[in-house]
């Protein structure tokens, strides 16, 4: 018996959601085994991970806070992937953004908040874009695979941060490898009183909606999609394929860098070595689970934020490792991409040698 | 001066071993038309499972077998996703890497570090034939004198290698000629994953002797770049691995030079990564990608 994949003629409205639910069930089964092994009760663990954060205002707003960097990286990855530019360097670009933001924040004392807050975001965006410049140029000018070059720059960005924190930016009071606290005027104000949800979220949503509007409604966005779907045809049609890719790559890096600035200005207020817990890589999960839709990536970012917060409370209550949340997210990614294929194709089992 | 050069060459061979092993695995995989971005995760999980098994059984050889077993299971997942289902290979591979790293870290927490400990074994020692250059691990000798020639022979001289290349260049024609496309790709991915798991096992079972978070630290991505730099040829990949490892060994030596004492060591650590990117920029133009690279094959 051999499986054959036949393109489905029609797709009823319920098949997509049904398959996603099935993917979630498969995810539960796989991760339940690991939770069991670590001595926790899987059902209780999933309750903590998915339901608990939604039951209290604190849990919900912390989930939103945790989703904020993912909103940026999700949009950054989605817009790049839409243009067929496989930017897997959002992690490095976000880290570069934290560097730029910290530099600006440390020198922003004399600015009022109206200047300093947009300024710190801009500094992050510029550094993020700069970090994506080399891979983008190599891709657009010389045709060198961007996957490898963007990936290789991720550890480099972390090394630059370590170097800065062990050297010029070492904390002037404690001597620990964290930077000094940035100027108060550059900190993102809290937008939901009584919680930690900050203005960075609003910027993230605006940027995402901007991407959605541009890619879906503008001529440039149509060009971007054409380049992503069929670069050969786009070139024959006279579209500037290389230039579109280059611009998209820079915008993508800029958005990721803004995510880094939002973390510095909104939450951490100083640069630390652990400033990003893999936000850039998780951005790939966000964009993929949202099927590269910008509006969808907002929803997915929130769901992953809930899992992040939930896995910490599950870890506290059931003493299972906090990394379980990452396991759930990556398994979900794998099962959902598999489900998306099954949505498009029908599997026919045929006896072999046909 | 001679001492420095001798040390440099010896360190280059040690540093280059996991890169060469992983790159050999990726050559076979990509020759069949499939990109394995799971490489970093396969190295990571094999490094962990190998040392975990070795510490429980007390046998490094059992550890090695478990490491290769881990790589094969991971390869099977990737093959199912990319060959059978035809999922986007970037997403499938990166997803696999994220999955394997997070599972390894979780299991590491469950088994070893929950009480603040760390898994350690008494690692394989290097085998000396006189002088620092010829004082290397069995893995290093194996990779250079068995692994590389074997992969060259498999790719260019064996019937299997011919099928792999045929499937990688033109799966439609291969299919018409009676070559089972899916099965050949499965075999290439599994064989490649086994090599990648050897690279991971080398790091914990011989080179370091313990497992720490982030132990692979981008070596998989470097191997990936070396394959493009080497244009899917064993010899050129070895050259690339040698250059990268020499830069890496060089920066380790530079740190000992007084004149470089003020240079932050992080800058020197970043040097090898930048060297790979420069290498790609110089020689990665118009490289002959396998014809069906990244393209899933479905009979219509």
XYZ file of C-alpha atoms in Angstrom:
654
model
C 0.000 0.000 0.000
C 1.359 3.364 -0.950
C -0.041 6.761 -0.134
C -0.841 9.030 -3.070
C -1.734 12.666 -2.660
C -4.554 13.936 -4.792
C -5.462 17.615 -4.826
C -8.880 18.099 -3.295
C -11.499 19.452 -5.665
C -13.323 21.395 -2.994
C -12.785 22.354 0.584
C -15.829 22.662 2.820
C -15.595 25.419 5.427
C -15.315 22.992 8.336
C -12.296 21.048 7.141
C -9.630 23.639 8.044
C -10.808 24.176 11.642
C -11.404 20.437 12.075
C -7.854 19.612 11.030
C -6.417 22.286 13.328
C -8.398 20.779 16.220
C -7.027 17.367 15.259
C -3.505 18.796 15.171
C -4.064 20.194 18.656
C -5.243 16.797 19.895
C -2.160 15.105 18.429
C -0.030 17.777 20.121
C -1.691 17.009 23.449
C -1.057 13.284 23.091
C 2.621 13.754 22.218
C 3.362 16.294 24.928
C 1.271 14.466 27.536
C 3.788 11.629 27.455
C 6.608 14.036 28.296
C 4.612 15.732 31.061
C 3.758 12.322 32.526
C 7.451 11.451 32.522
C 8.365 14.607 34.400
C 5.935 13.567 37.108
C 3.068 15.931 36.309
C -0.545 15.233 35.513
C -0.997 16.107 31.817
C -4.615 17.212 32.164
C -3.733 19.504 35.053
C -0.702 20.789 33.133
C -2.806 21.670 30.084
C -5.346 23.358 32.358
C -2.547 25.510 33.747
C -1.143 26.161 30.279
C -4.274 27.084 28.373
C -7.089 27.857 30.813
C -5.454 29.305 33.910
C -3.985 32.432 32.260
C -7.479 33.286 31.000
C -9.130 32.979 34.400
C -7.535 35.984 36.049
C -6.954 39.523 34.872
C -3.324 39.169 35.887
C -2.836 35.985 33.884
C -4.510 37.463 30.826
C -2.561 40.721 30.832
C 0.716 38.893 31.453
C -0.124 36.739 28.410
C -0.641 39.901 26.366
C 2.708 41.188 27.638
C 4.358 37.906 26.674
C 2.713 38.081 23.232
C 3.983 41.615 22.521
C 7.444 40.712 21.117
C 5.834 37.851 19.186
C 3.475 40.313 17.480
C 6.548 42.072 16.056
C 8.544 38.980 15.113
C 5.439 37.266 13.718
C 4.806 40.206 11.391
C 8.504 40.422 10.513
C 8.658 36.767 9.491
C 5.280 36.823 7.733
C 6.108 39.775 5.485
C 9.484 38.279 4.539
C 8.051 34.830 3.836
C 5.267 36.430 1.760
C 7.956 37.868 -0.516
C 9.719 34.499 -0.700
C 12.588 35.835 1.382
C 13.317 33.166 4.007
C 14.394 35.398 6.850
C 15.182 33.085 9.760
C 17.250 35.811 11.374
C 14.477 37.660 13.215
C 16.191 36.576 16.428
C 19.419 38.357 15.528
C 17.545 41.374 14.159
C 15.510 41.644 17.362
C 18.711 41.443 19.397
C 20.285 44.135 17.215
C 17.169 46.197 17.913
C 17.688 45.845 21.648
C 21.238 47.151 21.219
C 20.111 50.218 19.291
C 17.275 50.858 21.718
C 19.546 50.552 24.738
C 22.072 52.919 23.203
C 19.339 55.470 22.527
C 17.742 54.921 25.927
C 20.996 55.503 27.762
C 21.452 58.844 25.972
C 17.843 60.043 25.999
C 17.729 61.857 29.335
C 17.360 65.315 27.823
C 14.519 64.345 25.463
C 10.860 64.574 26.441
C 8.856 61.359 26.182
C 7.113 62.507 22.975
C 10.497 62.410 21.250
C 12.172 59.661 23.241
C 9.517 56.954 22.846
C 9.284 57.113 19.043
C 13.050 57.648 19.012
C 13.811 54.440 20.856
C 11.554 52.481 18.492
C 13.245 54.077 15.508
C 16.680 53.261 16.925
C 15.611 49.625 17.319
C 14.150 49.519 13.825
C 17.275 50.996 12.251
C 19.566 48.527 13.998
C 17.293 45.611 13.110
C 17.253 46.704 9.474
C 21.020 47.170 9.521
C 21.435 43.638 10.880
C 19.410 42.254 7.972
C 21.233 44.389 5.390
C 24.167 42.056 4.716
C 22.115 38.899 4.074
C 19.632 40.933 2.024
C 22.354 42.470 -0.150
C 24.070 39.107 -0.589
C 20.753 37.623 -1.663
C 19.631 40.416 -3.965
C 23.003 41.189 -5.570
C 24.830 37.858 -5.570
C 22.019 35.331 -5.159
C 23.442 33.877 -1.963
C 21.007 31.812 0.115
C 19.569 34.045 2.836
C 18.559 31.139 5.082
C 22.129 30.341 6.079
C 23.377 33.895 6.339
C 20.441 35.106 8.456
C 20.776 32.033 10.697
C 24.524 32.556 11.156
C 24.058 36.161 12.256
C 21.798 35.139 15.188
C 24.603 33.836 17.428
C 26.756 36.783 16.320
C 24.159 39.277 17.603
C 24.120 37.544 20.973
C 27.934 37.691 21.066
C 27.849 41.428 20.393
C 25.442 41.870 23.318
C 27.632 39.738 25.592
C 30.656 41.773 24.536
C 28.920 45.071 25.248
C 27.633 43.909 28.624
C 31.000 42.537 29.703
C 32.714 45.681 28.455
C 31.476 49.254 27.976
C 27.887 48.645 29.088
C 28.602 46.746 32.299
C 26.247 47.983 35.030
C 27.901 50.995 36.667
C 26.444 50.256 40.095
C 26.374 46.505 40.506
C 29.139 45.510 38.093
C 26.905 42.726 36.782
C 26.684 42.141 33.032
C 23.421 44.091 32.622
C 23.320 47.597 31.210
C 22.269 50.605 33.248
C 18.576 51.411 33.308
C 17.490 53.540 30.350
C 16.208 57.111 30.731
C 12.704 57.277 32.148
C 11.471 59.416 29.266
C 12.266 56.619 26.805
C 10.300 53.961 28.692
C 7.036 52.838 27.103
C 4.091 54.026 29.206
C 1.651 51.415 30.488
C -1.556 51.515 28.443
C -3.705 49.275 30.669
C -3.607 50.772 34.151
C -2.733 48.365 36.913
C -1.000 45.906 34.544
C 2.334 45.731 32.725
C 0.803 45.957 29.231
C 2.667 48.813 27.556
C 2.527 51.041 24.511
C 4.763 48.603 22.592
C 1.725 46.384 22.057
C -0.140 49.245 20.373
C 2.840 49.884 18.096
C 3.030 46.159 17.342
C -0.630 46.002 16.367
C -0.327 49.166 14.267
C 2.719 47.762 12.452
C 0.922 44.457 11.849
C -2.181 46.222 10.517
C 0.091 48.379 8.386
C 1.680 45.262 6.888
C -1.755 43.785 6.295
C -2.942 46.948 4.570
C 0.219 47.269 2.487
C 0.500 43.638 1.400
C -3.204 43.174 0.821
C -4.295 46.546 -0.572
C -1.394 48.427 -2.132
C 0.352 48.085 -5.482
C 3.674 47.527 -3.742
C 2.084 44.744 -1.739
C 0.782 43.093 -4.886
C 4.306 43.281 -6.283
C 5.630 41.745 -3.068
C 3.180 38.847 -3.281
C 3.923 38.298 -6.954
C 7.646 38.102 -6.225
C 6.969 35.622 -3.439
C 4.618 33.393 -5.395
C 6.452 33.256 -8.717
C 9.765 35.115 -8.896
C 10.407 33.892 -12.430
C 7.079 35.111 -13.743
C 7.475 38.371 -11.822
C 10.837 38.984 -13.477
C 9.452 38.323 -16.927
C 6.588 40.705 -16.149
C 9.249 43.346 -15.531
C 8.892 43.570 -11.760
C 12.036 44.562 -9.856
C 12.362 41.194 -8.071
C 15.712 41.881 -6.403
C 14.779 45.361 -5.249
C 11.460 44.131 -3.824
C 13.246 41.384 -1.924
C 15.866 43.782 -0.605
C 13.279 46.285 0.609
C 11.139 43.576 2.180
C 14.152 42.097 3.953
C 15.043 45.497 5.412
C 11.458 46.163 6.498
C 11.300 42.698 8.053
C 14.525 43.308 9.966
C 13.262 46.720 11.006
C 10.042 45.276 12.416
C 11.969 42.623 14.347
C 14.305 45.330 15.637
C 11.306 47.355 16.791
C 10.232 44.274 18.744
C 13.584 44.375 20.511
C 13.143 48.083 21.267
C 9.671 47.421 22.633
C 11.085 44.823 25.036
C 13.802 47.214 26.235
C 11.558 50.268 26.514
C 8.474 48.450 27.757
C 9.536 45.611 30.037
C 13.206 45.143 30.803
C 14.304 48.839 30.810
C 17.871 47.566 30.547
C 19.816 45.219 28.306
C 20.466 41.731 29.691
C 22.007 38.643 28.104
C 18.701 36.790 28.354
C 16.668 39.658 26.861
C 15.173 37.383 24.191
C 13.955 33.904 24.952
C 13.975 32.903 21.304
C 11.373 35.500 20.215
C 12.733 35.496 16.669
C 12.470 31.741 16.263
C 9.022 31.767 17.862
C 8.119 34.422 15.281
C 8.527 31.725 12.612
C 6.046 29.580 14.562
C 3.631 32.529 14.831
C 3.761 33.360 11.136
C 3.482 29.734 10.048
C 0.599 28.844 12.352
C -1.185 31.938 11.045
C -0.573 30.705 7.475
C 1.318 34.001 6.901
C -1.810 36.058 7.525
C -1.086 39.230 9.480
C -4.401 39.383 11.316
C -4.079 35.682 12.101
C -0.591 36.184 13.509
C -2.021 38.592 16.111
C -4.298 35.797 17.345
C -1.528 33.184 17.247
C 0.853 35.496 19.121
C -1.742 35.814 21.891
C -2.221 32.031 22.038
C 1.541 31.456 22.286
C 1.714 34.197 24.933
C -0.912 32.321 26.937
C 1.120 29.105 26.601
C 4.263 30.959 27.768
C 2.600 32.337 30.875
C 0.709 29.090 31.459
C 3.811 26.933 31.241
C 5.396 29.013 33.992
C 2.424 28.591 36.299
C 2.247 24.887 35.402
C 5.919 24.650 36.247
C 5.405 26.327 39.625
C 2.339 24.274 40.551
C 3.364 20.852 39.228
C 7.153 21.238 39.224
C 7.470 20.287 35.551
C 10.219 22.012 33.514
C 9.343 25.476 32.175
C 10.684 24.420 28.771
C 7.518 22.331 28.357
C 5.852 25.408 26.856
C 8.459 25.468 24.066
C 7.858 21.764 23.444
C 4.114 22.345 23.100
C 4.689 25.256 20.702
C 7.108 23.380 18.452
C 4.961 20.239 18.335
C 1.969 22.413 17.504
C 3.959 23.936 14.627
C 4.826 20.523 13.207
C 1.326 19.066 13.530
C -0.353 22.153 12.082
C 1.879 22.347 8.984
C 1.164 18.655 8.445
C -2.558 19.317 8.847
C -2.439 22.195 6.352
C -1.066 19.815 3.717
C -3.761 17.270 4.454
C -6.308 20.048 4.074
C -5.194 20.647 0.504
C -4.651 17.054 -0.507
C -6.628 13.865 -0.219
C -4.633 10.740 0.638
C -5.472 7.759 -1.482
C -4.034 4.427 -0.423
C -3.220 2.389 -3.467
C -1.647 -1.004 -3.757
C 1.943 -0.519 -4.913
C 3.359 -0.796 -8.440
C 0.597 1.111 -10.100
C 56.590 29.554 16.242
C 56.569 25.922 15.149
C 54.805 25.062 18.388
C 52.085 27.580 17.666
C 51.555 26.215 14.173
C 51.459 22.641 15.436
C 48.923 23.596 18.104
C 46.927 25.488 15.512
C 46.725 22.492 13.169
C 45.855 20.136 16.012
C 43.065 22.431 17.227
C 41.812 22.896 13.662
C 41.373 19.150 13.286
C 39.475 18.915 16.590
C 37.196 21.867 15.834
C 36.616 20.717 12.282
C 35.500 17.186 13.164
C 31.844 17.850 14.066
C 31.507 20.343 11.205
C 32.838 17.874 8.668
C 30.619 15.032 9.955
C 27.516 17.219 9.899
C 28.368 18.669 6.488
C 28.848 15.155 5.068
C 25.355 14.289 6.281
C 23.887 17.431 4.761
C 25.646 16.762 1.428
C 23.926 13.389 1.066
C 20.572 14.852 2.124
C 20.683 17.874 -0.175
C 21.953 15.809 -3.102
C 18.552 14.076 -2.947
C 16.857 17.469 -3.262
C 15.872 17.889 0.386
C 17.159 20.612 2.723
C 17.564 19.388 6.297
C 17.271 22.451 8.522
C 16.824 20.035 11.408
C 20.629 19.668 11.397
C 21.169 21.888 14.441
C 18.463 20.072 16.409
C 19.667 16.619 15.375
C 23.186 17.468 16.563
C 21.772 18.896 19.791
C 19.478 15.990 20.625
C 22.096 13.376 19.714
C 24.677 15.148 21.835
C 22.221 14.978 24.724
C 20.793 11.480 24.253
C 24.284 10.092 23.699
C 25.691 11.394 26.927
C 22.488 10.597 28.836
C 22.623 6.962 27.718
C 26.355 6.793 28.381
C 25.965 8.109 31.916
C 23.176 5.632 32.706
C 24.838 2.561 31.232
C 28.440 3.557 31.837
C 29.296 2.715 28.245
C 30.281 5.351 25.709
C 29.513 2.915 22.900
C 25.920 2.490 24.076
C 25.772 6.284 24.157
C 26.968 6.451 20.582
C 24.341 3.952 19.428
C 21.578 5.823 21.235
C 22.791 9.093 19.673
C 22.630 7.614 16.179
C 19.211 6.126 17.001
C 18.014 9.593 17.997
C 19.279 10.995 14.713
C 17.489 8.287 12.751
C 14.178 8.926 14.518
C 14.568 12.668 13.872
C 15.412 11.952 10.234
C 12.301 9.811 9.943
C 10.136 12.682 11.203
C 11.729 15.078 8.709
C 11.370 12.577 5.873
C 7.707 11.989 6.675
C 7.034 15.740 6.736
C 9.040 16.752 3.674
C 8.876 13.673 1.437
C 5.571 12.001 2.266
C 3.564 15.109 3.090
C 5.585 17.653 1.086
C 5.594 20.300 3.828
C 7.696 23.429 3.222
C 11.248 22.311 4.000
C 12.345 25.496 5.736
C 9.441 25.321 8.158
C 9.637 21.561 8.706
C 13.369 21.653 9.388
C 13.305 24.671 11.665
C 10.292 23.216 13.486
C 12.183 19.967 13.956
C 15.187 21.851 15.337
C 13.047 23.822 17.790
C 11.269 20.608 18.814
C 14.451 18.588 19.355
C 16.204 21.358 21.301
C 13.225 21.992 23.572
C 12.663 18.267 24.194
C 16.361 17.734 24.951
C 16.367 20.640 27.399
C 13.186 19.340 29.048
C 14.468 15.791 29.428
C 17.790 17.167 30.659
C 15.855 19.027 33.349
C 13.872 15.915 34.280
C 16.817 13.533 34.453
C 19.795 15.594 35.547
C 19.555 19.249 36.380
C 16.404 19.316 38.542
C 18.622 18.893 41.604
C 21.240 21.297 40.299
C 23.468 18.621 38.792
C 24.914 18.276 35.327
C 25.422 15.159 33.261
C 29.073 14.229 32.852
C 30.907 11.189 31.566
C 34.523 10.215 31.327
C 34.866 10.957 27.605
C 36.803 9.177 24.916
C 40.457 10.136 25.000
C 42.433 11.125 21.978
C 44.690 8.522 20.418
C 48.261 9.651 20.026
C 50.689 8.679 17.282
C 53.321 11.154 18.419
C 53.081 14.934 18.426
C 50.017 17.112 19.054
C 48.871 16.930 15.431
C 48.532 13.172 15.502
C 46.968 13.148 18.946
C 43.346 13.149 17.860
C 40.034 11.516 18.719
C 38.883 8.367 16.994
C 36.025 10.486 15.566
C 38.504 12.816 13.897
C 40.449 10.004 12.268
C 37.153 8.366 11.360
C 35.672 11.495 9.806
C 38.793 12.235 7.775
C 39.866 8.788 6.678
C 36.577 6.861 6.645
C 33.640 9.292 6.628
C 34.750 11.690 3.922
C 36.043 9.061 1.457
C 32.963 6.932 2.133
C 30.538 9.772 1.409
C 32.499 10.692 -1.712
C 32.295 7.080 -2.850
C 28.592 6.821 -1.988
C 27.685 10.007 -3.842
C 29.841 9.533 -6.943
C 30.568 5.830 -7.322
C 27.756 3.779 -5.772
C 24.441 2.843 -7.346
C 22.679 4.371 -4.382
C 24.497 7.664 -4.888
C 23.541 7.712 -8.556
C 19.891 7.243 -7.569
C 20.197 9.981 -4.934
C 21.630 12.428 -7.459
C 19.072 11.455 -10.079
C 16.227 12.043 -7.634
C 17.787 15.313 -6.544
C 18.307 16.642 -10.044
C 15.200 15.472 -11.820
C 12.716 13.391 -9.860
C 10.300 13.082 -12.805
C 12.949 11.496 -15.005
C 14.166 9.317 -12.155
C 10.630 8.137 -11.529
C 10.143 7.276 -15.195
C 13.434 5.367 -15.091
C 11.988 3.254 -12.296
C 13.825 4.807 -9.348
C 11.572 5.005 -6.276
C 11.793 8.735 -5.533
C 10.284 8.750 -2.056
C 12.216 5.718 -0.845
C 15.532 7.089 -2.122
C 14.915 10.407 -0.404
C 14.010 8.647 2.848
C 17.276 6.696 2.646
C 19.318 9.822 1.925
C 17.704 11.747 4.795
C 18.219 8.861 7.243
C 21.849 8.330 6.242
C 22.479 12.064 6.439
C 20.849 12.298 9.859
C 23.073 9.477 11.108
C 26.140 11.523 10.156
C 24.712 14.603 11.880
C 24.081 12.597 15.039
C 27.707 11.403 14.993
C 28.720 15.061 14.920
C 26.570 15.745 17.975
C 27.802 12.654 19.796
C 31.412 13.654 19.188
C 30.896 16.889 21.071
C 29.558 15.380 24.295
C 31.131 11.917 24.255
C 34.644 12.926 23.229
C 35.265 16.667 22.954
C 33.595 18.040 26.085
C 32.441 15.137 28.253
C 29.406 16.982 29.571
C 26.157 18.449 28.340
C 25.348 22.114 28.800
C 22.524 24.242 27.418
C 23.233 25.588 23.926
C 26.165 23.186 23.485
C 25.910 23.046 19.678
C 25.828 26.847 19.456
C 25.223 27.261 15.738
C 27.626 24.541 14.553
C 24.770 23.027 12.551
C 24.155 26.311 10.742
C 27.881 26.570 10.000
C 27.829 23.065 8.505
C 24.866 24.119 6.386
C 26.845 27.067 5.057
C 29.883 24.855 4.407
C 27.785 22.622 2.150
C 26.854 25.600 -0.038
C 30.434 26.885 0.098
C 31.591 23.402 -0.895
C 29.042 23.181 -3.704
C 27.844 19.768 -2.470
C 31.292 18.265 -3.045
C 33.116 16.410 -0.289
C 36.537 17.857 -1.077
C 35.454 21.486 -1.207
C 33.419 21.023 1.990
C 36.523 19.689 3.719
C 38.404 22.744 2.528
C 35.657 24.993 3.867
C 35.597 23.177 7.193
C 39.373 23.501 7.397
C 39.292 27.250 6.738
C 36.513 27.830 9.276
C 38.222 25.705 11.911
C 41.545 27.406 11.275
C 39.952 30.813 11.868
C 38.355 29.416 15.003
C 41.587 27.872 16.249
C 43.365 31.084 15.340
C 41.055 33.237 17.444
C 41.609 30.854 20.370
C 45.380 31.362 19.970
C 45.015 35.121 19.527
C 43.456 35.383 22.945
C 46.750 34.218 24.413
C 48.716 36.928 22.604
C 49.268 39.918 24.929
C 48.631 42.440 22.163
C 45.102 41.090 21.797
C 44.344 41.029 25.510
C 42.248 44.186 25.177
C 40.134 42.921 22.299
C 36.860 41.603 23.744
C 36.884 37.835 23.340
C 33.269 37.924 22.122
C 34.496 39.746 19.036
C 36.977 36.958 18.391
C 34.267 34.356 18.977
C 32.120 36.018 16.325
C 34.996 35.980 13.845
C 34.482 32.397 12.569
C 30.782 33.044 11.862
C 31.661 36.179 9.927
C 34.383 34.252 8.100
C 31.767 31.781 6.840
C 29.567 34.598 5.572
C 32.542 36.214 3.830
C 33.430 32.810 2.392
C 29.920 32.471 1.004
C 30.028 35.991 -0.386
C 33.277 35.237 -2.202
C 32.477 31.795 -3.534
C 28.755 31.273 -3.089
C 27.756 32.956 -6.355
C 25.905 30.951 -8.958
C 26.328 27.716 -7.064
C 24.746 24.713 -8.775
C 21.889 23.830 -6.437
C 20.467 20.349 -6.953
C 17.740 20.644 -9.578
C 14.830 19.727 -7.319
C 16.205 21.487 -4.212
C 13.325 22.370 -1.856
C 10.738 20.933 -4.252
C 8.553 18.096 -3.004
C 7.748 15.470 -5.608
C 4.240 14.251 -6.255
C 3.081 12.056 -9.054
C 0.179 13.732 -10.750
